Amino acid sequence: MDAESCHTKGISNWIAVTNPFTGAQIGTIPDVPAEEVPRLVEDAKRGACRSRRVPRHIRASILNRCASSVEDASEEFADLISAETGKTRIQATKEVARCVNTLKLCADEARRNIGEVLPFDAYSGSENRQGWFTREPLGIILAITPFNAPLNLVAHKLGPAIAGGNAVVFKPSELAPLSGLRLVKCFKDVGLENDIITVATGGVALSEALVRRKEIRMISFTGGFETGEKIARAAGLKRLVMELGGNAAVIVMPDCDLSRAVEYCISGAFSGAGQNCISAQRLLVHEDIYGRFKEALVARTQDLKAGDPSLPETDIGPMITEEAAIRAEAAVRDAVTAGATLLCGNVRKGGVYTPTVLENIDTGSDIWTREIFAPVVLLHRIKSLDEAVELANQPDFSLQAGIFTSDLETALGAAAALDASGVMINDSSDYRFDAMPFGGFKYGSMGREGVRFAFEEMTQPKVVCIRRNRRL
């Protein structure tokens, strides 16, 4: 199953996909060499010609049928997600449900987002003209996806591209490619024409060769800042949509529902072992409730069970690799050496890293200003909303933020002042509804995902204007 969505002819090297908890090999994917890129692009060019001719109602039907196919195979997909990422069964099942919803939203967008009539006669000199604009496909989209949501984030790239009449070259993460490849099979099983999705599995050399191809009209990338910067430099004149990570702050005010704030911050910080670009990383808690909040947060964190994701009692599975867990452990150790206080956690066994809470962190340190991407949360005492907003806006990277308060003016004031593309009020920073615009607000990130917004990024307006010889 693991290679059937890929072009495997002539491939001599294969990449093993392993379970991050057991270390067992669960599949292999072809390690496609860079020399194969011209052939892949030719396949995609044929796909682009086919895709743009597919009527919108058929695109919508394929997307809806694919959604139903994923839903019917939800147990299989959940097993795959858990096996290749280490997510718990509950977390994997939620991702499958979100994928189904994403594909249905894409089907709706294929029918709805068609352009609009232009009022030419609203302007002097154009009284005898009338027309409209439509949205036309860009052509070939290169979709490079991460490991942390290996099904739904793939759907967020493939679905809008298909809805818009494009072809896609799909490059999944080598760490967790199987769920995405299984989704490609679903698309083909429900009638998507060959070459509309061209799979390209492999390493850095393959990605570098793909991003340079001028036939590719857009690159949709989710991943780290360093990789995104390399892509931007190599891509040339292409449309780029990049989500390059964040460092979410959550403000906790004294008038909040404290128990709800604690519970949602726990979920926001530690779900998916903290490997989430909108994970709650920095908790800015008002001094009037700081002691009570800290006590409740630490107690609740210590109740969480980290370990085997296949067990129903496990709350947090392993990180994607043991190396990732080692990096998290080292970052926390360095912070403690620099003066931070470890309140709980920082125990590692292989790739399993226990949820960790720190306080007294230097707000100029790397662990404060950069994305941790691990089950680590930082507590900080604040005296006012102004102070909290200033601290929240400090890093160069921003996606979403949160605030817990019962006061509407406080909530709306924070929403206006926070440098974030989404502000979640009385909710975790990691809440995401798949129809909303999603993307970076500060340095590096560009463009938007979210079904409607990705559709618009992946299409372009075409104006049709009719000049009439005379007016009745």
XYZ file of C-alpha atoms in Angstrom, residues 37 40-41 44 48 138-145 153-154 156-158 161 166-172 196-222 227 230-232 234-235 238-242 449 457-458:
67
model
C 11.991 15.736 -11.643
C 7.395 14.286 -12.743
C 6.819 17.772 -14.106
C 1.934 17.176 -13.857
C -2.966 20.376 -15.436
C -2.840 28.617 -11.845
C -1.637 25.322 -13.320
C 0.764 23.163 -11.311
C 0.859 23.505 -7.516
C 3.767 22.033 -5.543
C 2.441 20.931 -2.142
C 5.074 20.204 0.515
C 3.480 18.918 3.708
C -2.851 19.323 6.174
C -2.533 17.286 2.979
C -5.824 21.470 2.924
C -3.483 21.558 -0.065
C -4.839 18.880 -2.406
C -6.071 22.754 -5.716
C -5.144 22.668 -10.865
C -2.717 19.768 -10.908
C -0.577 19.016 -7.858
C 2.902 17.666 -7.336
C 2.582 16.258 -3.817
C 5.741 15.991 -1.703
C 4.854 14.552 1.746
C -3.867 15.471 -11.609
C -1.951 14.440 -8.483
C 1.671 13.443 -9.074
C 3.356 12.004 -6.007
C 7.028 12.810 -5.384
C 8.543 11.143 -2.329
C 12.126 11.680 -1.318
C 14.541 13.933 0.464
C 16.034 17.407 0.288
C 17.589 17.053 -3.167
C 14.214 16.182 -4.679
C 12.536 19.181 -3.031
C 15.276 21.539 -4.164
C 14.965 20.371 -7.760
C 11.178 20.711 -7.715
C 11.014 24.238 -6.303
C 13.300 25.527 -9.066
C 11.107 24.339 -11.933
C 9.491 27.287 -13.678
C 6.550 25.118 -14.805
C 5.388 25.077 -11.185
C 3.221 28.147 -10.640
C 2.803 28.018 -6.886
C 4.445 26.404 -3.876
C 2.313 25.654 -0.823
C 4.640 24.789 2.040
C 4.088 24.078 5.718
C 13.475 25.503 5.028
C 15.633 28.308 1.296
C 12.537 27.602 -0.784
C 11.823 31.318 -1.219
C 15.340 29.086 -4.881
C 11.786 29.364 -6.195
C 6.306 31.866 -8.268
C 3.392 32.386 -5.957
C 4.378 31.254 -2.457
C 2.045 30.313 0.380
C 4.075 29.406 3.434
C -4.766 28.494 4.013
C -4.448 31.587 -3.581
C -4.463 28.706 -6.072
